[in-house]
C-alpha cells in the first residue's frame, strides 16, 4: 500500500533561523496523524509546506506518489483549518461552506452544491445555523463551520493547525471526540498539529514528535509513552523520572546498571556494552514509595513533599545525588512525612533505557517562541 | 517621521482600566475649552447666518427659480463625484499596499501621504498651475518628446480642477481606506486560497467586500469635502467650473448681498447634511439586508 502523503526530507531555512532541519514521514490513507511538539519545533512549518503557504528550501511533498511541492496553493486540493478558524465575516455560515464549491477549482452545479453543503451541515451538527454569520456563532460552532468548509470539496488531505487551541477545556474535549467521529465517518486522511500531548494521545492514530525541526520519534501513543526514544520524548509525553548510570554487566537478558552504590536491573537493549553511560527512565505512576518488594528495582531517597491529587498521591523524593523523582500512585493513600528517609521501588520491566542525547534537553517549559 | 501604531493595544484597555481612567479624568470638564471655542466661533456665527437668511424667505425661492444656482449645484456634484472616483482609483491600491507592507514601509508611506499637509493649499494649487499651464512643465515635456504638436489645454478647465482637488483629497481617502484595511485578517485570504480561490478571486470575494464600509466612509468624506471646496477650483478652473461655494463668494464679496449669500450657504449646508444622512441610510440598509439574507 502506498502512502497517501509523503513528506520527503523537508527543510525550511529563513535568513537567521532554521524552521525545519530535515523531516520525513508518511501518512497512510485514512490515518489521523498528529504532529506534536513545542512551539518552534517546526510542526506548523510542515503543515504550511503541505498546504503550499510556504515553499520549502529543500525536500518534497508527495500525494499518492505525485510531487506537489511546486503546485500553487489553490490547486492542491487540500483542506486547511487554522487556529483562528478564519471564517469570512461578511458571509453566512452557509455561504462560508459553499465558498470552495464556487471557485473554478471545485465548481459544481447549483443543486449539487446545495446538497453537498447541506450534507456537511448535517455531518458537523450545524443544521439550522445556515443563515447565521460567524459573529453570531459560538466558538465551537465556528470551529464546526471551519471544518465543514474544509471538508465540503472532498479534499485529498485535511490539515488542522491547533484547531482547538481557542476553546475552553470542556468544549475542547467534546470537539476532540467530534473530530474522531468525522474522521471515522469520512475515512479522511488528516494531519493534526498540536502542542498538547494529551490532545495528541486522544485523537491520534499515530503521532510524530518533532523537536527543533527534526522528527524525534514516530509511533502510536502507547509506543511513545511506554518506549520513548530519548529524554525529550519521555518528558514531552507526560511526567518522567530520569537517572544516569553505568552498565556493569549483561546477564540473562538483563542489563545491570550501577547508579551510585546501587545496582539496578533493566530489560536488555541491543548494542549496549559494559562501561557505557546510560540514562534510565521510569514513569511516575509506576514508582512506589516505601519498603521494596524482592526482585524489584529500588533507590533510597528523602521525601521532599507529598500531595494529595484526588486520583493519585504524588510524592516528591530527592535521591542521594540531588535528583528529584516523582511518584504518582493510585489509590491515594495517606501522605508521607516530609524529610523522612524512604525507598522508591518499581518493576524491572518498567525501566527504560534512553538513547544518548545529542543536544541538550528541550523541555516544553523552556520552549522558544515560534517564528 | 510620523508613525502609526500598527499593533492594536486593545488588551491593555481592559474595562477596569478604562473605568479607572474615566474616574480620574475630571469627566466632561476637559471637553469645555474645545466646546466653548466651537460655540463662540462656529455655532454662534452659523446661527446668525441662518437667521439672516431667514429674514428674506423669498431668497430661498430665488435659488430654485433662477436656473443658474441648481445648475451650478449639479455641476459641483458632478465634479465632486469625478474627484471621488479619481481618489478611489488612486487611493485603493496604495492603501492595499500599506495594509500588507512591513511596519517600516508603512511609516514611510504614511509620511509620504501626510507630507503635503505641511505646505499651504494655496501654494500647492499654484504649483499645479505651474505644471499644467500652456507654457508649463507638462506641456513642455510632451512637446519636446514630440508627443504633441501644440500645447494641450490642461488648466482653467475641468481637467485642472480634478487634478488639483484630487491631489488635495487623496490623503484623506488613503488614510480612511488604510484604517479599514489594516483591521482585515490577512489569514482570510490564505484560507480562501487553500479552498480553491485564485489570488484575484480571494481579493475581490473576500478583501474587497470587507473594505466596503471603509470605501463608503472614504468616498463620502472626499465627496463632501470637495462639494464645499473653494480655493482650488477658483484657481485652476475656468468659468464652467464655477462651484457653489464660489457663487456664495460672489454674493458676499463682490455683490455685497450678504442676505442672499447667507441663503446660498444655508442651502449648501442643507444639501450636504442630506447627503450625509442618505449615505448613512444606504450603509445601514446594506448591512440589514446582509443580516436578513
XYZ file of C-alpha atoms in Angstrom:
664
model
C 0.000 0.000 0.000
C 1.490 3.314 -0.996
C 1.376 6.191 1.440
C -1.294 8.836 0.901
C 1.027 11.647 1.824
C 4.801 11.556 1.907
C 6.996 14.185 3.500
C 10.397 13.650 1.984
C 13.461 15.305 3.518
C 11.687 18.585 4.056
C 13.812 21.558 5.159
C 12.997 25.228 5.557
C 15.589 27.846 6.378
C 14.953 31.520 6.957
C 17.625 34.206 6.949
C 18.575 33.707 10.580
C 16.755 30.567 11.701
C 16.172 27.005 10.617
C 12.496 26.177 10.999
C 12.812 22.665 9.584
C 16.083 20.817 9.572
C 15.121 17.552 7.931
C 11.751 15.957 8.294
C 10.475 12.795 6.650
C 7.374 10.766 7.429
C 4.459 9.125 5.693
C 0.726 9.271 6.283
C -1.319 6.211 5.355
C -4.717 6.563 3.661
C -7.419 7.248 6.242
C -4.901 7.814 9.010
C -5.124 10.603 11.567
C -1.540 11.648 12.150
C -0.709 14.124 14.881
C 2.355 16.338 14.656
C 3.300 17.015 18.254
C 5.985 19.345 19.522
C 6.694 22.505 21.481
C 6.414 25.870 19.747
C 9.351 26.364 17.423
C 9.660 22.635 16.790
C 8.624 23.088 13.147
C 5.244 21.349 13.240
C 3.349 24.312 11.779
C 6.050 24.760 9.158
C 5.472 21.192 7.947
C 1.763 21.940 7.684
C 2.372 25.181 5.778
C 4.629 23.364 3.344
C 1.955 20.709 2.735
C -0.741 23.361 2.260
C 1.522 25.376 -0.025
C 1.700 28.500 2.123
C 5.496 28.341 2.072
C 7.906 26.735 -0.336
C 10.468 24.516 1.354
C 14.195 25.187 0.998
C 14.724 21.511 0.253
C 12.673 18.341 0.048
C 9.349 17.310 -1.432
C 5.732 16.779 -0.546
C 4.046 13.892 -2.373
C 0.374 12.989 -2.589
C -0.166 9.368 -3.731
C 3.394 9.405 -5.025
C 2.869 12.577 -7.051
C 5.121 15.541 -6.278
C 3.001 18.586 -5.366
C 5.817 20.780 -3.997
C 5.537 23.262 -6.869
C 1.749 23.265 -7.304
C 0.202 26.581 -6.261
C -1.881 26.582 -3.112
C -5.324 26.889 -4.730
C -4.817 23.830 -6.949
C -3.573 21.467 -4.226
C -6.988 20.200 -3.163
C -6.030 20.186 0.495
C -8.406 21.254 3.283
C -6.983 23.619 5.860
C -8.330 24.700 9.243
C -6.244 27.295 11.038
C -6.145 28.221 14.683
C -8.493 31.231 14.474
C -10.892 29.389 12.090
C -10.684 32.352 9.670
C -14.346 32.333 8.758
C -15.325 35.017 6.255
C -17.147 37.523 8.484
C -19.245 39.042 5.691
C -20.781 35.705 4.687
C -23.309 33.478 6.406
C -22.318 30.026 7.635
C -23.908 28.577 4.504
C -22.002 30.904 2.177
C -18.780 30.129 4.027
C -19.223 26.409 3.472
C -20.343 26.940 -0.135
C -17.320 29.140 -0.899
C -14.982 26.365 -2.127
C -17.677 24.953 -4.422
C -17.975 28.312 -6.168
C -14.289 28.558 -7.063
C -13.215 27.403 -10.534
C -11.188 24.628 -8.862
C -14.157 22.886 -7.223
C -17.082 24.375 -9.131
C -20.221 22.257 -9.313
C -23.862 22.650 -10.300
C -26.290 24.596 -8.138
C -28.227 21.539 -6.962
C -25.101 19.506 -6.286
C -23.652 22.467 -4.371
C -26.710 22.768 -2.169
C -26.766 19.031 -1.494
C -23.122 18.896 -0.508
C -23.341 21.952 1.738
C -26.423 20.582 3.499
C -24.716 17.214 3.974
C -21.759 18.998 5.594
C -24.053 20.904 7.926
C -25.605 17.611 8.997
C -22.256 15.862 9.395
C -20.858 18.599 11.629
C -24.077 19.023 13.616
C -24.685 22.544 12.358
C -28.107 22.071 10.751
C -30.310 25.096 11.428
C -27.430 27.565 11.661
C -27.055 28.081 7.897
C -28.069 31.735 7.850
C -26.035 32.832 10.897
C -22.995 34.997 10.495
C -19.692 33.967 12.152
C -20.043 36.733 14.755
C -23.341 35.211 15.897
C -21.860 31.727 16.400
C -20.155 30.332 19.493
C -16.505 29.225 19.390
C -17.444 25.575 18.972
C -19.916 26.345 16.185
C -17.331 28.462 14.353
C -14.945 25.537 14.646
C -17.542 23.272 13.036
C -18.167 25.722 10.188
C -14.437 25.871 9.530
C -14.318 22.066 9.450
C -17.342 21.828 7.161
C -15.806 24.396 4.808
C -12.520 22.496 4.637
C -14.296 19.168 4.012
C -17.051 20.167 1.579
C -14.887 19.856 -1.541
C -13.695 16.355 -0.537
C -10.005 17.272 -0.296
C -7.237 14.704 -0.564
C -5.973 15.506 2.909
C -7.292 17.626 5.776
C -4.815 19.774 7.711
C -5.721 21.004 11.183
C -3.393 23.572 12.750
C -4.017 23.754 16.524
C -7.745 23.657 15.730
C -8.935 23.609 19.336
C -6.451 25.965 20.977
C -9.010 28.761 21.346
C -11.665 26.636 23.065
C -12.109 26.039 26.790
C -11.260 22.608 28.170
C -14.706 21.036 28.229
C -15.529 22.126 24.688
C -12.078 21.072 23.528
C -12.663 17.540 24.762
C -16.064 17.382 23.037
C -14.541 18.618 19.781
C -11.749 16.036 20.016
C -14.386 13.306 20.038
C -16.228 15.108 17.251
C -13.123 15.215 15.073
C -12.523 11.487 15.723
C -16.131 10.793 14.712
C -15.906 12.827 11.498
C -12.584 11.175 10.741
C -14.147 7.716 11.112
C -17.258 8.638 9.119
C -15.413 10.068 6.132
C -12.273 7.930 6.315
C -10.388 11.164 5.727
C -6.607 11.347 5.868
C -5.798 14.015 8.439
C -2.694 15.775 9.707
C -3.365 17.367 13.060
C -0.888 19.793 14.625
C -0.886 20.390 18.359
C 1.456 21.169 21.218
C -0.814 19.433 23.741
C 0.317 15.859 24.442
C -2.975 14.740 25.988
C -4.891 16.036 22.964
C -2.426 14.243 20.696
C -2.829 10.938 22.527
C -6.590 11.301 22.470
C -7.145 11.948 18.764
C -4.194 10.318 17.034
C -3.836 7.049 15.191
C -0.139 7.746 15.150
C 1.987 10.600 16.469
C 5.091 12.242 15.038
C 7.014 14.087 17.754
C 9.027 16.998 16.408
C 11.874 18.749 18.167
C 13.986 21.580 16.753
C 12.960 20.924 13.172
C 13.580 17.187 13.290
C 11.480 14.089 13.896
C 12.324 12.955 17.419
C 10.172 9.810 17.299
C 7.192 8.408 15.479
C 4.728 5.858 16.732
C 1.419 5.134 18.401
C 0.566 6.823 21.677
C 1.395 3.580 23.522
C 4.796 3.228 21.852
C 5.735 6.834 22.539
C 4.612 6.748 26.143
C 5.947 3.315 27.027
C 9.159 3.347 24.995
C 10.276 6.926 24.383
C 13.494 7.065 22.458
C 15.130 9.895 24.368
C 14.710 12.301 27.266
C 12.884 14.872 25.131
C 10.139 12.494 24.048
C 9.899 10.974 27.518
C 9.490 14.422 29.011
C 7.123 15.763 26.388
C 4.644 12.909 26.700
C 3.967 13.187 30.402
C 5.931 13.007 33.627
C 9.236 11.177 33.633
C 11.916 10.321 36.176
C 15.499 10.055 34.981
C 18.667 8.624 36.452
C 22.059 8.057 34.851
C 24.334 5.129 35.496
C 26.971 2.839 34.035
C 26.352 -0.602 32.551
C 28.311 -3.143 34.535
C 27.265 -6.488 33.078
C 24.759 -8.234 30.839
C 23.146 -11.361 32.197
C 20.035 -13.470 31.473
C 18.537 -10.875 29.146
C 19.045 -8.151 31.712
C 21.466 -5.263 31.991
C 22.937 -4.445 35.324
C 23.362 -0.710 35.726
C 25.283 0.866 38.554
C 23.774 4.083 39.905
C 25.892 5.459 42.725
C 26.324 2.455 45.000
C 23.050 0.802 43.983
C 22.700 -1.780 41.233
C 19.562 -1.624 39.044
C 18.326 -4.307 36.662
C 16.982 -3.237 33.270
C 15.446 -5.141 30.329
C 18.221 -5.770 27.800
C 18.821 -3.425 24.906
C 20.802 -4.354 21.782
C 24.171 -2.785 21.237
C 24.976 -1.811 24.792
C 28.309 -2.872 26.244
C 29.638 -2.755 29.782
C 31.176 0.577 30.807
C 28.619 2.522 28.712
C 26.911 5.536 30.317
C 23.104 5.240 30.062
C 20.053 7.267 31.106
C 17.178 5.306 32.612
C 13.562 6.487 32.684
C 10.624 5.425 34.839
C 7.095 6.901 34.630
C 5.933 8.406 37.973
C 2.801 6.242 38.123
C 4.995 3.111 38.092
C 7.080 4.204 41.075
C 6.033 3.140 44.582
C 7.211 4.695 47.818
C 8.053 2.523 50.806
C 9.505 -0.887 51.532
C 10.689 -2.518 48.281
C 9.423 -5.926 47.136
C 12.005 -8.562 46.431
C 13.141 -8.620 42.797
C 12.240 -5.005 42.027
C 14.477 -2.009 41.408
C 14.859 0.416 44.235
C 16.679 3.629 45.122
C 16.991 5.308 48.504
C 15.901 8.930 48.946
C 14.346 11.568 51.172
C 10.732 12.697 50.952
C 10.549 16.370 49.890
C 6.799 16.774 49.645
C 3.672 14.703 49.428
C 0.478 15.969 47.801
C -2.988 14.500 47.599
C -4.253 14.915 43.984
C -7.548 13.095 44.365
C -6.929 10.466 41.741
C -3.415 9.812 42.984
C -0.963 10.613 45.722
C 2.064 12.486 44.435
C 5.249 12.090 46.408
C 8.370 14.051 45.543
C 11.568 12.342 46.604
C 15.128 13.620 46.450
C 17.748 10.973 45.621
C 21.179 10.937 47.263
C 22.758 12.831 44.322
C 20.045 15.533 44.462
C 17.974 14.243 41.510
C 14.249 14.761 42.123
C 11.810 11.915 41.364
C 8.067 11.881 41.409
C 5.769 9.037 42.317
C 2.082 9.216 41.378
C 0.353 6.192 42.781
C -3.255 5.101 42.900
C -5.067 4.564 45.162
C -4.092 7.684 47.023
C -3.045 6.520 50.465
C -2.043 8.597 53.437
C 0.664 11.179 52.865
C 4.246 10.625 53.856
C 6.024 12.954 56.262
C 8.420 15.352 54.512
C 12.056 14.843 55.453
C 11.610 11.140 56.163
C 14.116 8.750 54.567
C 12.397 6.285 52.249
C 12.812 3.972 49.287
C 11.493 4.266 45.732
C 10.820 0.975 44.003
C 9.412 -0.183 40.676
C 9.230 -3.256 38.484
C 12.251 -4.142 36.360
C 10.194 -4.158 33.149
C 9.010 -0.586 33.798
C 12.576 0.698 33.428
C 13.517 2.180 30.024
C 16.964 2.795 28.626
C 17.068 6.041 26.612
C 19.294 6.900 23.696
C 22.141 9.235 24.486
C 21.042 12.811 23.954
C 22.907 14.652 21.212
C 21.516 18.048 22.069
C 20.626 19.499 25.451
C 17.097 18.638 26.513
C 14.498 20.981 25.174
C 11.765 20.717 27.754
C 8.320 22.138 26.985
C 8.863 24.703 29.728
C 11.777 26.423 28.039
C 10.112 26.258 24.638
C 11.144 29.160 22.443
C 8.744 31.378 20.553
C 7.536 30.234 17.171
C 8.595 32.333 14.162
C 8.639 60.922 10.624
C 5.049 60.448 11.712
C 4.371 56.891 12.712
C 1.168 54.961 13.013
C 0.811 52.316 15.685
C 0.461 49.028 13.872
C -0.102 46.942 16.976
C -3.545 47.424 18.488
C -3.364 47.772 22.252
C -6.888 46.556 22.910
C -5.593 44.148 25.508
C -4.346 46.954 27.731
C -7.719 48.708 27.623
C -9.487 46.383 29.999
C -12.855 47.510 31.310
C -11.373 48.129 34.752
C -8.519 50.252 33.386
C -10.908 52.330 31.271
C -13.245 52.837 34.219
C -10.297 53.948 36.353
C -9.065 56.425 33.719
C -12.588 57.764 33.354
C -12.924 58.358 37.053
C -9.607 60.176 37.419
C -10.083 62.378 34.384
C -12.418 65.014 35.729
C -15.093 63.892 33.294
C -16.680 66.242 30.840
C -14.825 69.299 32.194
C -11.999 68.513 29.796
C -14.307 68.959 26.820
C -15.181 72.513 27.811
C -12.356 74.503 26.186
C -12.906 72.976 22.760
C -16.685 73.132 23.073
C -16.539 76.772 24.142
C -14.332 77.639 21.213
C -16.676 75.900 18.774
C -19.753 77.576 20.223
C -18.272 81.041 20.145
C -16.659 80.954 16.709
C -18.680 78.387 14.809
C -22.171 77.662 16.089
C -22.968 81.242 17.026
C -21.941 82.735 13.639
C -23.773 79.877 11.947
C -26.946 80.737 13.825
C -26.543 84.436 12.834
C -26.059 83.361 9.225
C -29.177 81.206 9.245
C -31.169 83.958 10.936
C -30.004 86.424 8.325
C -31.115 84.129 5.515
C -34.461 83.702 7.255
C -35.067 87.463 7.139
C -35.861 87.259 3.431
C -37.558 83.902 2.776
C -38.107 84.985 -0.824
C -34.421 84.380 -1.406
C -34.960 80.629 -0.980
C -37.469 80.674 -3.827
C -34.945 82.601 -5.884
C -32.412 79.765 -5.522
C -34.880 77.405 -7.170
C -36.355 79.891 -9.641
C -33.138 81.043 -11.292
C -31.697 78.015 -13.036
C -28.069 79.061 -12.541
C -27.991 78.008 -8.890
C -29.290 74.471 -9.348
C -27.170 74.239 -12.460
C -24.011 75.093 -10.542
C -25.092 72.762 -7.738
C -25.416 69.919 -10.236
C -22.053 70.690 -11.834
C -20.379 70.884 -8.434
C -21.822 67.493 -7.550
C -20.587 66.035 -10.830
C -17.109 67.429 -10.282
C -17.037 66.078 -6.702
C -18.106 62.688 -7.978
C -15.264 62.677 -10.519
C -12.780 63.684 -7.815
C -14.102 60.920 -5.547
C -13.674 58.402 -8.350
C -10.117 59.500 -9.098
C -9.186 59.363 -5.397
C -10.684 55.894 -5.003
C -8.875 54.536 -8.062
C -5.546 56.024 -6.941
C -6.014 55.503 -3.224
C -7.294 51.917 -3.041
C -4.163 50.215 -4.426
C -1.958 52.482 -2.328
C -3.872 51.700 0.865
C -3.808 47.987 -0.016
C -0.050 48.178 -0.396
C 0.184 49.864 3.001
C -2.028 47.263 4.679
C 0.278 44.440 3.590
C 3.631 46.238 3.936
C 6.141 45.916 6.746
C 5.946 48.326 9.646
C 8.869 50.347 8.305
C 7.353 50.664 4.842
C 4.062 51.720 6.419
C 5.788 54.519 8.300
C 7.454 55.709 5.113
C 4.158 55.518 3.217
C 2.260 57.414 5.901
C 4.982 60.051 5.802
C 4.633 60.387 2.039
C 0.847 60.683 2.381
C 0.960 63.278 5.123
C 3.876 65.339 3.780
C 1.684 67.573 1.527
C -0.231 68.742 4.609
C 2.879 70.651 5.655
C 2.507 73.020 2.714
C -0.289 75.531 2.288
C -3.109 74.536 -0.023
C -2.716 77.819 -1.858
C 0.929 77.108 -2.654
C 0.095 73.598 -3.810
C -2.685 74.833 -6.075
C -0.341 77.386 -7.654
C 2.175 74.589 -8.117
C -0.415 72.800 -10.260
C -0.747 75.983 -12.328
C 2.998 75.944 -12.958
C 2.794 72.320 -14.026
C -0.319 72.442 -16.180
C -0.370 75.876 -17.800
C 0.192 76.489 -21.525
C 3.934 77.053 -21.067
C 4.032 74.661 -18.111
C 6.333 71.743 -17.429
C 3.919 69.045 -18.601
C 3.280 70.694 -21.949
C 6.977 71.437 -22.482
C 7.992 67.871 -21.814
C 5.300 66.497 -24.125
C 6.273 68.985 -26.846
C 9.955 68.150 -26.557
C 9.208 64.451 -26.735
C 7.258 65.257 -29.933
C 4.230 63.518 -28.484
C 2.077 66.558 -29.265
C 2.258 69.353 -31.863
C 0.804 72.220 -29.884
C 0.223 72.729 -26.141
C -2.737 70.956 -24.548
C -5.233 72.955 -22.549
C -4.739 71.334 -19.168
C -5.815 74.055 -16.791
C -8.688 76.538 -16.356
C -10.958 73.648 -17.252
C -12.428 70.514 -15.619
C -9.118 68.672 -16.016
C -7.239 71.258 -13.959
C -9.854 71.263 -11.219
C -9.996 67.481 -10.942
C -6.188 67.222 -10.879
C -5.952 69.885 -8.219
C -8.726 68.739 -5.890
C -7.964 65.033 -6.225
C -4.406 65.795 -5.188
C -5.622 67.621 -2.082
C -8.189 64.935 -1.219
C -6.108 61.821 -1.885
C -4.528 61.654 1.608
C -7.946 61.666 3.261
C -9.065 58.799 1.056
C -5.884 56.799 1.632
C -5.888 57.224 5.397
C -9.550 56.258 5.748
C -9.116 53.214 3.488
C -5.937 52.162 5.263
C -7.648 52.426 8.638
C -10.302 49.962 7.498
C -7.894 47.635 5.663
C -5.400 47.187 8.481
C -8.095 45.549 10.580
C -8.689 42.859 7.985
C -7.276 39.476 8.941
C -4.974 38.616 6.023
C -5.152 34.958 7.018
C -8.641 35.019 5.474
C -7.020 35.410 2.064
C -4.670 32.489 2.722
C -7.598 30.295 3.731
C -9.614 31.406 0.691
C -6.706 30.341 -1.499
C -6.487 26.952 0.186
C -10.195 26.496 -0.549
C -9.520 26.816 -4.265
C -9.713 30.548 -4.924
C -7.149 32.195 -7.183
C -5.282 35.213 -5.858
C -7.627 37.500 -7.770
C -10.777 35.746 -6.604
C -9.670 35.789 -2.960
C -9.077 39.525 -3.362
C -12.422 40.501 -4.825
C -14.603 37.985 -2.983
C -13.023 38.423 0.462
C -10.847 41.522 0.708
C -12.911 43.997 -1.294
C -16.269 43.250 0.410
C -14.609 43.633 3.802
C -13.429 47.123 2.831
C -16.921 48.221 1.717
C -17.599 50.316 4.794
C -14.144 51.908 4.525
C -14.748 52.715 0.851
C -18.107 54.224 1.752
C -16.550 56.320 4.513
C -13.630 57.491 2.343
C -15.860 58.328 -0.602
C -18.402 60.276 1.422
C -15.622 62.204 3.173
C -13.939 63.147 -0.105
C -17.218 63.895 -1.854
C -18.477 66.159 0.898
C -15.165 67.980 1.296
C -14.951 68.518 -2.483
C -18.533 69.720 -2.620
C -17.818 72.758 -0.478
C -14.352 73.337 -1.887
C -13.338 76.853 -2.870
C -9.686 77.782 -3.396
C -8.535 75.124 -5.835
C -11.452 75.311 -8.287
C -11.203 79.104 -8.158
C -7.534 78.959 -9.149
C -7.460 76.037 -11.563
C -10.950 76.119 -13.059
C -12.478 78.139 -15.854
C -15.839 79.846 -15.913
C -17.503 76.458 -16.496
C -16.034 75.168 -13.263
C -17.696 77.711 -11.006
C -18.613 75.811 -7.849
C -21.434 76.548 -5.472
C -19.103 77.969 -2.851
C -17.757 80.386 -5.483
C -21.312 81.651 -6.028
C -21.506 82.379 -2.312
C -18.208 84.256 -2.520
C -19.506 86.346 -5.413
C -22.650 87.294 -3.471
C -20.766 88.221 -0.360
C -17.544 89.787 -1.624
C -18.500 91.266 -4.977
C -22.243 91.969 -4.918
C -22.201 92.542 -1.149
C -25.602 90.831 -0.901
C -24.972 89.181 2.466
C -28.522 88.000 2.882
C -28.615 86.079 -0.370
C -25.115 84.785 0.341
C -26.441 83.523 3.658
C -29.338 81.812 1.876
C -26.977 80.068 -0.560
C -24.808 78.957 2.384
C -27.847 77.541 4.149
C -28.863 75.643 1.012
C -25.346 74.209 0.607
C -25.317 73.183 4.263
C -28.704 71.522 3.904
C -27.727 69.591 0.762
C -24.555 68.287 2.366
C -26.378 67.257 5.517
C -28.967 65.428 3.432
C -26.150 63.652 1.614
C -24.573 62.546 4.893
C -27.902 61.207 6.120
C -28.508 59.447 2.801
C -25.090 57.778 2.861
C -25.622 56.547 6.405
C -29.031 55.242 5.394
C -27.604 53.316 2.455
C -24.851 51.774 4.546
C -27.350 50.764 7.222
C -29.781 49.302 4.706
C -26.951 47.338 3.100
C -25.980 45.953 6.470
C -29.517 44.961 7.401
C -30.025 43.351 4.008
C -26.933 41.265 4.713
C -28.356 40.282 8.082
C -31.634 39.217 6.565
C -30.148 37.103 3.790
